PDB file of C-alpha atoms and ligand atoms in Angstrom:
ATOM      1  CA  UNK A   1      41.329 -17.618  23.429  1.00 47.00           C
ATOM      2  CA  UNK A   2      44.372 -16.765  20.668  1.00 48.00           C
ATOM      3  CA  UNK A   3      43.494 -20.065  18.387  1.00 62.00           C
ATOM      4  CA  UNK A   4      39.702 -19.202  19.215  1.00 63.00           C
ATOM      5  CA  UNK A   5      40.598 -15.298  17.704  1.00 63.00           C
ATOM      6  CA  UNK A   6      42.644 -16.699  14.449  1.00 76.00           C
ATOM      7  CA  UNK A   7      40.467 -19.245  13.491  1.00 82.00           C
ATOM      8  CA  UNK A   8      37.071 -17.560  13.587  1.00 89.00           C
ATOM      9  CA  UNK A   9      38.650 -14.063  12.577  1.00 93.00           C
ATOM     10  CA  UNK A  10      37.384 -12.881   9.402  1.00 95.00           C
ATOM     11  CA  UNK A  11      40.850 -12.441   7.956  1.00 94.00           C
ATOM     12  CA  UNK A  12      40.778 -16.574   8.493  1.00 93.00           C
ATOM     13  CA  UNK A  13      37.445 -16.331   6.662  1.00 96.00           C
ATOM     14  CA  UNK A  14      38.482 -14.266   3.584  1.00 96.00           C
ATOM     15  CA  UNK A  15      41.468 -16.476   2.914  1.00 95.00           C
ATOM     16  CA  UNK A  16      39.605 -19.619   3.244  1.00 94.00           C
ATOM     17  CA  UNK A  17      36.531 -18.554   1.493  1.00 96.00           C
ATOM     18  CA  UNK A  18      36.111 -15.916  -0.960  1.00 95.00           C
ATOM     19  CA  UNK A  19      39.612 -15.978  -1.822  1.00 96.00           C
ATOM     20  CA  UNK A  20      39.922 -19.712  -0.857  1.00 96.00           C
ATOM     21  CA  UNK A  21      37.326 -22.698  -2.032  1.00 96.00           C
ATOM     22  CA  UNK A  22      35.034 -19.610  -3.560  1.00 96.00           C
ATOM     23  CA  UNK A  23      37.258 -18.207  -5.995  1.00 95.00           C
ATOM     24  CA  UNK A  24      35.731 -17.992  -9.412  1.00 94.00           C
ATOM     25  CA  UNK A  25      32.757 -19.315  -8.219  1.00 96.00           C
ATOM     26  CA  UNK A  26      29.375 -18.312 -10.023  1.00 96.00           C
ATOM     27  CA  UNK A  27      26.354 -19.168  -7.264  1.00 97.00           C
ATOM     28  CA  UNK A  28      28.938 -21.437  -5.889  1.00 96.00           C
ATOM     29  CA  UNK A  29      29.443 -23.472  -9.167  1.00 96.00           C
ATOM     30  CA  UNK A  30      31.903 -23.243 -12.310  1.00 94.00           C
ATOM     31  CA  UNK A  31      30.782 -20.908 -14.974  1.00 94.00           C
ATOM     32  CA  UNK A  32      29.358 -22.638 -17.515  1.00 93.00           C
ATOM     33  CA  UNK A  33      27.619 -25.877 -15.421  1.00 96.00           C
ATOM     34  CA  UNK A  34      24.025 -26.202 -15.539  1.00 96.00           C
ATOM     35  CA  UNK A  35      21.066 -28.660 -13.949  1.00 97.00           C
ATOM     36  CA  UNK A  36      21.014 -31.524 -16.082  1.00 95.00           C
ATOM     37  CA  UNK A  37      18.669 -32.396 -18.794  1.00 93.00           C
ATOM     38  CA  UNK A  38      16.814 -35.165 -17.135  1.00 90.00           C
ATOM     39  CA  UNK A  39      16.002 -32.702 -14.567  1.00 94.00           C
ATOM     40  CA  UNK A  40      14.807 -30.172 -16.818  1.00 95.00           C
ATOM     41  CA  UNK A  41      13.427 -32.060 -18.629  1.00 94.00           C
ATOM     42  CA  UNK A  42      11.294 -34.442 -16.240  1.00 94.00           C
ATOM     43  CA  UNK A  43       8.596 -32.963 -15.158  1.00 95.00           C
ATOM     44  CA  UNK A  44       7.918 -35.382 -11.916  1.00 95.00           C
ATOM     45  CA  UNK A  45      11.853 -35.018 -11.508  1.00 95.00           C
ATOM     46  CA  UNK A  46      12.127 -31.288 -11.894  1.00 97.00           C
ATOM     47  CA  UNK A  47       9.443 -30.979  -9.293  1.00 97.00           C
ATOM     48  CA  UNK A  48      10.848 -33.305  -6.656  1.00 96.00           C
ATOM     49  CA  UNK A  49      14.546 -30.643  -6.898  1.00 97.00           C
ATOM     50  CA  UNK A  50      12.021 -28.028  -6.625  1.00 98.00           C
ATOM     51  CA  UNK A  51      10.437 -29.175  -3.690  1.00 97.00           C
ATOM     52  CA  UNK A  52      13.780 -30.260  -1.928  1.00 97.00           C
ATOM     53  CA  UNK A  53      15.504 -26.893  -2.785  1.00 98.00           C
ATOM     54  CA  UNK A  54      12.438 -25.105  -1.433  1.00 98.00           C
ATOM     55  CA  UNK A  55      13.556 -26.508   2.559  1.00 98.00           C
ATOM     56  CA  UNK A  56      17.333 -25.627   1.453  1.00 98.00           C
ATOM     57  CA  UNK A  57      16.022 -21.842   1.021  1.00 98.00           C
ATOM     58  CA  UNK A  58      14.029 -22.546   3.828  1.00 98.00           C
ATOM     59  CA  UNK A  59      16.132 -23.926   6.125  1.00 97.00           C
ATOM     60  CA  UNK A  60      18.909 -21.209   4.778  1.00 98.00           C
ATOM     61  CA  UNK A  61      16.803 -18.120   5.503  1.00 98.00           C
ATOM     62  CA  UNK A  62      16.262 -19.686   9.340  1.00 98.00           C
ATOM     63  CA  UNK A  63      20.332 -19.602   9.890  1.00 97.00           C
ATOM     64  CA  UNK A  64      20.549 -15.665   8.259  1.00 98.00           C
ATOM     65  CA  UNK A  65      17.589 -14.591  10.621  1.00 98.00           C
ATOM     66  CA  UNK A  66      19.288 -16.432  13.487  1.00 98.00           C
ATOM     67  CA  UNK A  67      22.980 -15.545  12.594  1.00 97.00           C
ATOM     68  CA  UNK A  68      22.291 -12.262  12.203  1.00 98.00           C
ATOM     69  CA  UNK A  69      19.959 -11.913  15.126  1.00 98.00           C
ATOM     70  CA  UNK A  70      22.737 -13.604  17.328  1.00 97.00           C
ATOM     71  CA  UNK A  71      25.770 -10.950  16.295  1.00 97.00           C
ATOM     72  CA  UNK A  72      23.952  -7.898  18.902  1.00 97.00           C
ATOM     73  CA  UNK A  73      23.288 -10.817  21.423  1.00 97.00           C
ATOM     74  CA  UNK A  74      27.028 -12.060  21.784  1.00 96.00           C
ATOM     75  CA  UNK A  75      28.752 -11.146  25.084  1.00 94.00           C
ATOM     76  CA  UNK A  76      32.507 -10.856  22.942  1.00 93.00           C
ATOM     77  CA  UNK A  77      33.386  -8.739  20.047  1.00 94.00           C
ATOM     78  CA  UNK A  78      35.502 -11.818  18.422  1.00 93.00           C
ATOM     79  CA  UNK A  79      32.041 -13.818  18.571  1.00 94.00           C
ATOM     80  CA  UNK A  80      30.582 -11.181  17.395  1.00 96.00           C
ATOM     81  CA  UNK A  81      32.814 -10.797  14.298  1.00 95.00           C
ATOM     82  CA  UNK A  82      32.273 -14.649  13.816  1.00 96.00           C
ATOM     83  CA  UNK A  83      28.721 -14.118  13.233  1.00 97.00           C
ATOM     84  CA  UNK A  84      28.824 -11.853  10.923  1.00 97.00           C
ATOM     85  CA  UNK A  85      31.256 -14.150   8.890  1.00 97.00           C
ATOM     86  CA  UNK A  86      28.665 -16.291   9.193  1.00 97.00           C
ATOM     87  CA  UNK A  87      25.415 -14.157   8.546  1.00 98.00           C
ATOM     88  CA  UNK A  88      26.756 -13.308   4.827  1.00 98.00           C
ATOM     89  CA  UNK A  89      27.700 -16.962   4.788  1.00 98.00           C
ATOM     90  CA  UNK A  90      23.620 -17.766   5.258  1.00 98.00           C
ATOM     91  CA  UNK A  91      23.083 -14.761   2.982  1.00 98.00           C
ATOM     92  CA  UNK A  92      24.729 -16.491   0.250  1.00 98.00           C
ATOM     93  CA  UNK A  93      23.675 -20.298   1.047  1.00 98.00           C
ATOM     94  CA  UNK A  94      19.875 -18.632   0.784  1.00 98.00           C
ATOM     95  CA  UNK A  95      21.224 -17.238  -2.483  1.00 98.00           C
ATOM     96  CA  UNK A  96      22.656 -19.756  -4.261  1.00 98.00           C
ATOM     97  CA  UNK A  97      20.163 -22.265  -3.729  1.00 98.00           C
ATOM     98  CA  UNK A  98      17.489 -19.553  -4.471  1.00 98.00           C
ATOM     99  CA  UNK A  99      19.099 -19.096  -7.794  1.00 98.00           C
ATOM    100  CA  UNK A 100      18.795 -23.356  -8.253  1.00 98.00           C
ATOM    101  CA  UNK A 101      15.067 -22.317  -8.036  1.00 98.00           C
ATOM    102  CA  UNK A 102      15.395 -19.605 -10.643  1.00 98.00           C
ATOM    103  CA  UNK A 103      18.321 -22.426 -12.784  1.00 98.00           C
ATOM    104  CA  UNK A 104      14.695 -24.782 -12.380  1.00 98.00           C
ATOM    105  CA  UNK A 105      12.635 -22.824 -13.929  1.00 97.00           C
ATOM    106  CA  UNK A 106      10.712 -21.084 -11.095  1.00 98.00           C
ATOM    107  CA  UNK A 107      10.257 -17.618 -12.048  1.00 98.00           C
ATOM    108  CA  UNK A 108      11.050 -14.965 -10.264  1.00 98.00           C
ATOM    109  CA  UNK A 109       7.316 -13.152  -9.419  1.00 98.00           C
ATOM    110  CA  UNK A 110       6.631 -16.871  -8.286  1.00 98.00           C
ATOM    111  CA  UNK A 111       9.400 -17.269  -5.670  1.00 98.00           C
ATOM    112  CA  UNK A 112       7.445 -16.847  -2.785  1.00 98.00           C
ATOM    113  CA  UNK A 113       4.157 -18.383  -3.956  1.00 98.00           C
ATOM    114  CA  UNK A 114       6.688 -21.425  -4.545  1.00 98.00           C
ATOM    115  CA  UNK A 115       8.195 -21.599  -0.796  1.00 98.00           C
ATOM    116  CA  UNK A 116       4.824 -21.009   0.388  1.00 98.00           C
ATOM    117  CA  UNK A 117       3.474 -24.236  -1.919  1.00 97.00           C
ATOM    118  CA  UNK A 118       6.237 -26.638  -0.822  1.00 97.00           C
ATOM    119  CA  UNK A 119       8.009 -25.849   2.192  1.00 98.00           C
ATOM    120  CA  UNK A 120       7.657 -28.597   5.002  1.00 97.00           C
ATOM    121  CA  UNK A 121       5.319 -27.284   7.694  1.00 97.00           C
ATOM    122  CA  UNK A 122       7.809 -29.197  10.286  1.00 97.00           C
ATOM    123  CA  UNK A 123      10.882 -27.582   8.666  1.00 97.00           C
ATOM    124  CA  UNK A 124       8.696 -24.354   9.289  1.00 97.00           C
ATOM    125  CA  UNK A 125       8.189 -25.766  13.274  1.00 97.00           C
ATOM    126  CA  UNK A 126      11.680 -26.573  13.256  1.00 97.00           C
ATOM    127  CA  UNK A 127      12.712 -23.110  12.356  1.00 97.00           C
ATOM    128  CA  UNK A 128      10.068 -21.555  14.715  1.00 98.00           C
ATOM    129  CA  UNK A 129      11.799 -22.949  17.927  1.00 97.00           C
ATOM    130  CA  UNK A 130      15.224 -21.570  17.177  1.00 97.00           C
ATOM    131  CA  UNK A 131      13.741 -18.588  16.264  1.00 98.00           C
ATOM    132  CA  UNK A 132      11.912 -17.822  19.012  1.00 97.00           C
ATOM    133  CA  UNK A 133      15.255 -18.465  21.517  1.00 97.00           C
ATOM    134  CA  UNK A 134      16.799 -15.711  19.318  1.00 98.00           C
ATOM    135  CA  UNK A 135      13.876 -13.210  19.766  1.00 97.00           C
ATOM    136  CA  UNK A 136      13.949 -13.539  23.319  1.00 97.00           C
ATOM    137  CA  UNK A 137      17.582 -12.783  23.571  1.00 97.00           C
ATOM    138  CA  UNK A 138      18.914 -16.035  24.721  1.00 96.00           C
ATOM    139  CA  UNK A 139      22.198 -16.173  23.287  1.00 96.00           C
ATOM    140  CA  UNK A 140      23.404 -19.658  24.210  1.00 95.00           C
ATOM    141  CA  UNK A 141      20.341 -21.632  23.495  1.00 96.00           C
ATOM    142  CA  UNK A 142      20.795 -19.461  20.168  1.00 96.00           C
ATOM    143  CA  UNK A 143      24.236 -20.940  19.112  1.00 95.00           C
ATOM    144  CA  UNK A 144      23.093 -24.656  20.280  1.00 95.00           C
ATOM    145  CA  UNK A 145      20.302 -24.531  18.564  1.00 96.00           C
ATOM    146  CA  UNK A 146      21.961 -23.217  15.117  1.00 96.00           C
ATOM    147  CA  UNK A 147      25.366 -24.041  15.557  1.00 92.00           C
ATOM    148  CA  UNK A 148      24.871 -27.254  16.918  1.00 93.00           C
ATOM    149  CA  UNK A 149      21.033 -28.848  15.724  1.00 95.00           C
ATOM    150  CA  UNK A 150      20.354 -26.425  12.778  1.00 96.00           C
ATOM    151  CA  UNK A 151      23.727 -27.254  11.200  1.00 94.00           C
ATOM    152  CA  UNK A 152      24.724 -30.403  12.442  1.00 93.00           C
ATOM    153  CA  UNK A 153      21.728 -31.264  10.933  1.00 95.00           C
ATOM    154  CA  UNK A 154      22.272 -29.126   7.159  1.00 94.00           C
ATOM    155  CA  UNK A 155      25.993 -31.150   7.679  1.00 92.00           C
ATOM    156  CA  UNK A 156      24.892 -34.117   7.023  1.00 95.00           C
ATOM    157  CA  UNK A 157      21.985 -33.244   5.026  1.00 96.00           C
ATOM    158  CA  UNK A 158      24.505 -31.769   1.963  1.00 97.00           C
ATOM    159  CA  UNK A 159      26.764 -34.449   2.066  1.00 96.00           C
ATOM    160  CA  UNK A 160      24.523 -37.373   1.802  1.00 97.00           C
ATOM    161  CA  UNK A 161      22.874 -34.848  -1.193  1.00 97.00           C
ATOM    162  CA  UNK A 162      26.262 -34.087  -2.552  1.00 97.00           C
ATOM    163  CA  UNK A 163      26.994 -38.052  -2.413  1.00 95.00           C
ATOM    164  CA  UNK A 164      24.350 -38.895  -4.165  1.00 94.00           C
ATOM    165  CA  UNK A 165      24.473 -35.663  -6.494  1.00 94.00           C
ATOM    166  CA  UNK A 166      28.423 -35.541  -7.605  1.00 92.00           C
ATOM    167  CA  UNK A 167      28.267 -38.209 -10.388  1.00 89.00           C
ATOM    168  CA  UNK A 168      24.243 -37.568 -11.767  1.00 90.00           C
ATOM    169  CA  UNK A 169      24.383 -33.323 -10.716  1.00 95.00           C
ATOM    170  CA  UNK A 170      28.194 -31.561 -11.037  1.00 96.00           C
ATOM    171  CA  UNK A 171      26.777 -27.986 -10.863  1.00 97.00           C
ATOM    172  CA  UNK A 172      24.439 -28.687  -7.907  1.00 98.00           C
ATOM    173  CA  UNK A 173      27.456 -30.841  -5.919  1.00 97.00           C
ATOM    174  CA  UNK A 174      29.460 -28.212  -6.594  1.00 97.00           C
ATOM    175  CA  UNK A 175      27.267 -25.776  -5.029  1.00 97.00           C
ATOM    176  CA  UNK A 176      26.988 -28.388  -2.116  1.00 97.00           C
ATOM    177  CA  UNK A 177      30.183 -28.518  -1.440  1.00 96.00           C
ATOM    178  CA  UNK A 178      31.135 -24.553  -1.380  1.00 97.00           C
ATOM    179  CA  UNK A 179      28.048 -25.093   1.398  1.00 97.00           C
ATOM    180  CA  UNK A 180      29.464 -28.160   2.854  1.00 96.00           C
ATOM    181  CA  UNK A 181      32.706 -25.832   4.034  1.00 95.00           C
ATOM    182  CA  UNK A 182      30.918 -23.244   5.551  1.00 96.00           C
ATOM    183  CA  UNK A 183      28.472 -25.125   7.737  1.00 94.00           C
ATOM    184  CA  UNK A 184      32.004 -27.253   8.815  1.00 92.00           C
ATOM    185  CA  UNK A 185      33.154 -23.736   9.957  1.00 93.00           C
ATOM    186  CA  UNK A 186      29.803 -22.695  12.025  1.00 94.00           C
ATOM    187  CA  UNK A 187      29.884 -26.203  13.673  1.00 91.00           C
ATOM    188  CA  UNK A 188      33.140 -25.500  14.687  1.00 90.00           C
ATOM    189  CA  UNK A 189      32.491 -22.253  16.317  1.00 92.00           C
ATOM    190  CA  UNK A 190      29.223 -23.849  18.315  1.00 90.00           C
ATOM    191  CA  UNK A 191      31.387 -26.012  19.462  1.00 88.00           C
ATOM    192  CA  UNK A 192      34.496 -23.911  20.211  1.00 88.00           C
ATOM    193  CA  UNK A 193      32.399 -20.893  22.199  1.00 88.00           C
ATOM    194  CA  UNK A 194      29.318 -22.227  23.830  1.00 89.00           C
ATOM    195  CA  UNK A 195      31.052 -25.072  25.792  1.00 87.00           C
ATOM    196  CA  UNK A 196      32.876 -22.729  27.841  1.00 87.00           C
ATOM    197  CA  UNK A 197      29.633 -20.904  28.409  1.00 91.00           C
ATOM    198  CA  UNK A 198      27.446 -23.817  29.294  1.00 92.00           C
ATOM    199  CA  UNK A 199      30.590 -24.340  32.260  1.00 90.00           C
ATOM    200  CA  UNK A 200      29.807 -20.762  33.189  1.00 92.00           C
ATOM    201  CA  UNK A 201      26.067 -20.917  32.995  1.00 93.00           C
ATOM    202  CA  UNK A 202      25.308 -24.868  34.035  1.00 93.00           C
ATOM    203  CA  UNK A 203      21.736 -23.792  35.278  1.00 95.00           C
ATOM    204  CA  UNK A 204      20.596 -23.137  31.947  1.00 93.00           C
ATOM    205  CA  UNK A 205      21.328 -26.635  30.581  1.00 94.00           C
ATOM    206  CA  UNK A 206      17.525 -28.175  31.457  1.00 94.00           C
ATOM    207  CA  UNK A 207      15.990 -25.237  29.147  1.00 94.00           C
ATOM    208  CA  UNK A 208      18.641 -25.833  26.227  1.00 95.00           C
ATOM    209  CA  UNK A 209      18.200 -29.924  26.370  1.00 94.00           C
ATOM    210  CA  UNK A 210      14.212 -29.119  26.012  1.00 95.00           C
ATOM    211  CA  UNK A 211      14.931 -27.061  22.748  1.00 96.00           C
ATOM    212  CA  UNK A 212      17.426 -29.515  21.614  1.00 95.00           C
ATOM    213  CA  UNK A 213      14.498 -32.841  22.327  1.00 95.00           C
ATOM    214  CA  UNK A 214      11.405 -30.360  20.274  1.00 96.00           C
ATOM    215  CA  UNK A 215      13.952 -29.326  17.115  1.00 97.00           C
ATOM    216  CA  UNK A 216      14.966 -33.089  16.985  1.00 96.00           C
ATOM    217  CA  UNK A 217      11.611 -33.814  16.933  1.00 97.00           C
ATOM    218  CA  UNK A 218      10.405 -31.395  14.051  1.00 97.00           C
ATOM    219  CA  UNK A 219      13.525 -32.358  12.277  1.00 97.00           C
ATOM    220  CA  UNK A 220      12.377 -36.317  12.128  1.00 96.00           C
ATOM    221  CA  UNK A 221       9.485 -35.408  11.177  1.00 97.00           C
ATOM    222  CA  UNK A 222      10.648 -33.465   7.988  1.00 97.00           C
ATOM    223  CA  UNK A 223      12.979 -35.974   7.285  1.00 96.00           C
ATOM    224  CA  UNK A 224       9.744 -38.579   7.580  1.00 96.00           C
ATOM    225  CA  UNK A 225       7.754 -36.477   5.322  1.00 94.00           C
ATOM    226  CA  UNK A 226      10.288 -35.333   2.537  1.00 96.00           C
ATOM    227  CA  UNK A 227      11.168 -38.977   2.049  1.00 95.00           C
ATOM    228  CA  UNK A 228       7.813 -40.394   1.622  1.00 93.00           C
ATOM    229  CA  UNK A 229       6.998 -37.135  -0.937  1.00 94.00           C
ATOM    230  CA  UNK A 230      10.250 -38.162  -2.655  1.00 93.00           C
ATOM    231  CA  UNK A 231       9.531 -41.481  -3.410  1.00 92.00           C
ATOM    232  CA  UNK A 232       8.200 -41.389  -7.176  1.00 91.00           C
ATOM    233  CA  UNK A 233      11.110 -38.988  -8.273  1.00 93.00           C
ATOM    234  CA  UNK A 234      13.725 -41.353  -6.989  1.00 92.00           C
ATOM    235  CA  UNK A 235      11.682 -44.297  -8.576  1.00 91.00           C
ATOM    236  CA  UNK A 236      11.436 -42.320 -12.155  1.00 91.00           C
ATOM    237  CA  UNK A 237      15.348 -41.625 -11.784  1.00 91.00           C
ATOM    238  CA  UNK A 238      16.090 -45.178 -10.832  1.00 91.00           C
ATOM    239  CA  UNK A 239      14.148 -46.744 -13.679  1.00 91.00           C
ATOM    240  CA  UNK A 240      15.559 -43.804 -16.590  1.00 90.00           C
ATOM    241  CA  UNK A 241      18.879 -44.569 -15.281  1.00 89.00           C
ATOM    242  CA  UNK A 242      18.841 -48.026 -15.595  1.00 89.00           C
ATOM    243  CA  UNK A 243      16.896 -48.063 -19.342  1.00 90.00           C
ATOM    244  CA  UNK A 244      20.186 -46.342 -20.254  1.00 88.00           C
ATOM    245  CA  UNK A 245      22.337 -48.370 -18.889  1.00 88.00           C
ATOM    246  CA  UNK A 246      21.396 -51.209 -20.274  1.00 90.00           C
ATOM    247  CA  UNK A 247      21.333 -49.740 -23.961  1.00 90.00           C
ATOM    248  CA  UNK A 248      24.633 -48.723 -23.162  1.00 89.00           C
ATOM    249  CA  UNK A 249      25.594 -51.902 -21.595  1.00 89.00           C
ATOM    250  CA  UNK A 250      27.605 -50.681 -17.966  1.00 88.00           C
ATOM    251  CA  UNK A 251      26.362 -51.806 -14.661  1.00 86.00           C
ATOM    252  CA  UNK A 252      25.014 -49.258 -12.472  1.00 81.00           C
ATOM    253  CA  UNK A 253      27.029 -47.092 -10.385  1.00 86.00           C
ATOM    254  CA  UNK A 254      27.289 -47.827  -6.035  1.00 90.00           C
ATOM    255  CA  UNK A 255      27.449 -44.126  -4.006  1.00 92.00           C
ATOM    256  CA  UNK A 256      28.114 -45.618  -0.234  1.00 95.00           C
ATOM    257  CA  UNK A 257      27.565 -42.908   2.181  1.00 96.00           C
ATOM    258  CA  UNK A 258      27.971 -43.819   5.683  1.00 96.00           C
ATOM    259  CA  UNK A 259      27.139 -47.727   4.583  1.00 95.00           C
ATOM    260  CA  UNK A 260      24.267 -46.989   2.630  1.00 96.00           C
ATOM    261  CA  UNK A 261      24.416 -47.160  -1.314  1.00 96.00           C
ATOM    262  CA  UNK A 262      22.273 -44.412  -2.114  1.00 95.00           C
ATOM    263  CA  UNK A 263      22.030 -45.161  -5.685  1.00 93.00           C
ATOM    264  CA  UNK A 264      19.387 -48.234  -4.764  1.00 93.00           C
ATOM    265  CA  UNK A 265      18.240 -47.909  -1.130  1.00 95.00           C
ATOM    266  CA  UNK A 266      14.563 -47.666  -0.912  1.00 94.00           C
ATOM    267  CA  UNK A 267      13.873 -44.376   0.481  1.00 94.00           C
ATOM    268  CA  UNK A 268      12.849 -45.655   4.381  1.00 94.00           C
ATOM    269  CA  UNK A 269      16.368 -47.175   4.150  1.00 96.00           C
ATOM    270  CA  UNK A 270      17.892 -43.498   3.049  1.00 96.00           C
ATOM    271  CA  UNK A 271      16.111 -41.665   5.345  1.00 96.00           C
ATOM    272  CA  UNK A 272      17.145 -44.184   8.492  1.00 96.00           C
ATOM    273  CA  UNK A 273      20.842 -44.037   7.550  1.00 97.00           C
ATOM    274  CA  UNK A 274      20.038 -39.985   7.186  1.00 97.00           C
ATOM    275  CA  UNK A 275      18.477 -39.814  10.843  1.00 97.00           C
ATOM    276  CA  UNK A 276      21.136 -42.233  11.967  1.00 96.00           C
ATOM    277  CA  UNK A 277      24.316 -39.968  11.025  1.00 96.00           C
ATOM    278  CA  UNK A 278      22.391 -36.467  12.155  1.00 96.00           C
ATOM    279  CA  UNK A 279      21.644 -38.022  15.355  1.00 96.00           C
ATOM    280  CA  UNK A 280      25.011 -39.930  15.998  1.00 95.00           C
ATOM    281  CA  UNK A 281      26.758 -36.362  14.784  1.00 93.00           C
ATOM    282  CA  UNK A 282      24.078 -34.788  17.629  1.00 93.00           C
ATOM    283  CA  UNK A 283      25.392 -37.065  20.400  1.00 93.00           C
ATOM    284  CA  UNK A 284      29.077 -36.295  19.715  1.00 93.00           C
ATOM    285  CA  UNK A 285      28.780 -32.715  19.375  1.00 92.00           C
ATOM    286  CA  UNK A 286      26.249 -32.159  22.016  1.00 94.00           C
ATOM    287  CA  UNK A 287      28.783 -33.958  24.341  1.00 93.00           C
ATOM    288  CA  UNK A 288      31.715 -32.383  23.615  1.00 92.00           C
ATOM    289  CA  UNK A 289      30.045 -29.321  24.866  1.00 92.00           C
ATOM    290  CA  UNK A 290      28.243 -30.754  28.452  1.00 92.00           C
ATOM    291  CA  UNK A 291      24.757 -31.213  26.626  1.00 92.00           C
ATOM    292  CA  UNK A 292      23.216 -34.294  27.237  1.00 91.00           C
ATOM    293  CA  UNK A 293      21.471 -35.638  23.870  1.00 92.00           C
ATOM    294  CA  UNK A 294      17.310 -35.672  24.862  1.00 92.00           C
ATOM    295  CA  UNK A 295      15.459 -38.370  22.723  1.00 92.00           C
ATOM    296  CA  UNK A 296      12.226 -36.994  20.925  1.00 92.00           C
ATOM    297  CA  UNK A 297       8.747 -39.570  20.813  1.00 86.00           C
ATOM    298  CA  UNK A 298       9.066 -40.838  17.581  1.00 83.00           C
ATOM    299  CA  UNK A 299       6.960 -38.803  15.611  1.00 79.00           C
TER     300      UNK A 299
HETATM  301 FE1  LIG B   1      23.886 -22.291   5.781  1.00 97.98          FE
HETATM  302 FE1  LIG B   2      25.620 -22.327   8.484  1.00 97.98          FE
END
């Protein structure tokens, strides 16, 4: 347990993060950066980073209720500390991105009227499941299904957003990538605590792979639905992008992630190679901790 203690300690945490990849940080960006014109400027645009920073809050706020909800349900005190590493990790991820909503132009008496409007009602089903695991006390289904599905999932959500963001967005990728660092040290701690629990407690696998098969479900389906709403900003981008390029005579840029160049893919294409790497990312993880990976219906 000594590596588990050092690397999850909060001492660890401090020097990595606020004093580490944090430092001088303003909402997890340089002073001074700010959203981009185009996006301010767009209107079809500034709505479509609306709408996808609405299930970022979202999907933020789920991990603080379920971090924090976790910290009186672990059975160690060095878990416990963990979590609430992590819980003012959330905090901030739910904080920074709400301030992209303010940096948007959503104003602040309309923040909740604005989550309300957009969020994904299977982000919201999504949520519900881990939720209710945490309400009822069940701390290992808890960690799997944040640890593991909630952020295995936000993993691989950021980067291929911070991919496709680092060139066209600084201040946004930035903020990405502060995220990006965290969620690589919850995934870690999934992994590193509950597999020795799942060894202890091997009858409760059934009930966790049955979470695991209705989140990956909800989670497809968002992914479905946020692409096909998504669809006219990417085209507007696309088609500004390349009007300027062409008076300024370059070729337009590649962004490969994962084999996909996300500066042309049609959208079906970016949200396969999106459900491709969450789910590969699901098999390995799940594995490594004695969870066999349940496929969903396709929904
Ligand atoms: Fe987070
Ligand atoms: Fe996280």
């Amino acid at each position: 347990m000594a590596n588990f203690l050092d690397a999850y300690s909060i001492q660890n945490w401090l020097e990595s993060c606020p004093q580490g990849y944090l430092e001088d940080t303003v909402y997890g960006h340089q002073t001074g950066q700010s959203e981009p014109d185009l996006v301010l400027e767009n209107e079809t645009i500034r709505e479509d980073a609306i709408r996808t920073t609405v299930q970022l809050v979202m999907g933020e706020r789920c991990a603080l209720a379920a971090s924090s909800g976790l910290i009186n349900l672990a059975p160690d005190h060095a878990s416990k500390r963990f979590l609430a590493t992590q819980t003012l990790d959330e905090a901030r991820h739910v904080e920074v991105f709400t301030q992209r909503l303010y940096d948007l132009g959503v104003k602040k008496a309309d923040l909740e009227s604005t989550l309300e409007n957009y969020v994904n009602p299977n982000l919201a089903a999504f949520a519900g499941v881990l939720l209710e695991k945490v309400d009822k006390g069940d701390f290992i289904a808890g960690v799997v299904g944040q640890n593991i599905v909630l952020e295995g999932m936000a993993f691989s959500v950021f980067e291929m957003m911070h991919a496709v963001m680092q060139e066209i967005n600084p201040k946004f990728a930035a903020t990405l990538s502060g995220t990006i660092a965290d969620e690589r040290r919850h995934v870690g701690f999934g992994e590193n605590r509950i597999g020795s629990l799942i060894k202890e407690f091997p009858e409760r696998k059934p009930d966790i792979e049955k979470m695991q098969k209705e989140m990956t479900y909800h989670m497809l389906a968002t992914f479905a639905s946020q692409f096909s709403q998504t669809t006219g900003a990417i085209e507007e981008a696309r088609s500004l992008r390349d009007d300027a390029n062409q008076e300024a005579g370059v070729e337009a840029q590649k962004q490969v992630w994962n084999g996909t160049d996300l500066m042309a893919a049609a959208p079906e294409d970016m949200e396969k190679v999106l459900s491709d790497s969450v789910l590969k990312e699901f098999k390995v993880r799940l594995a490594r901790i004695g969870i066999d990976y349940q496929t969903p219906v396709a929904p």
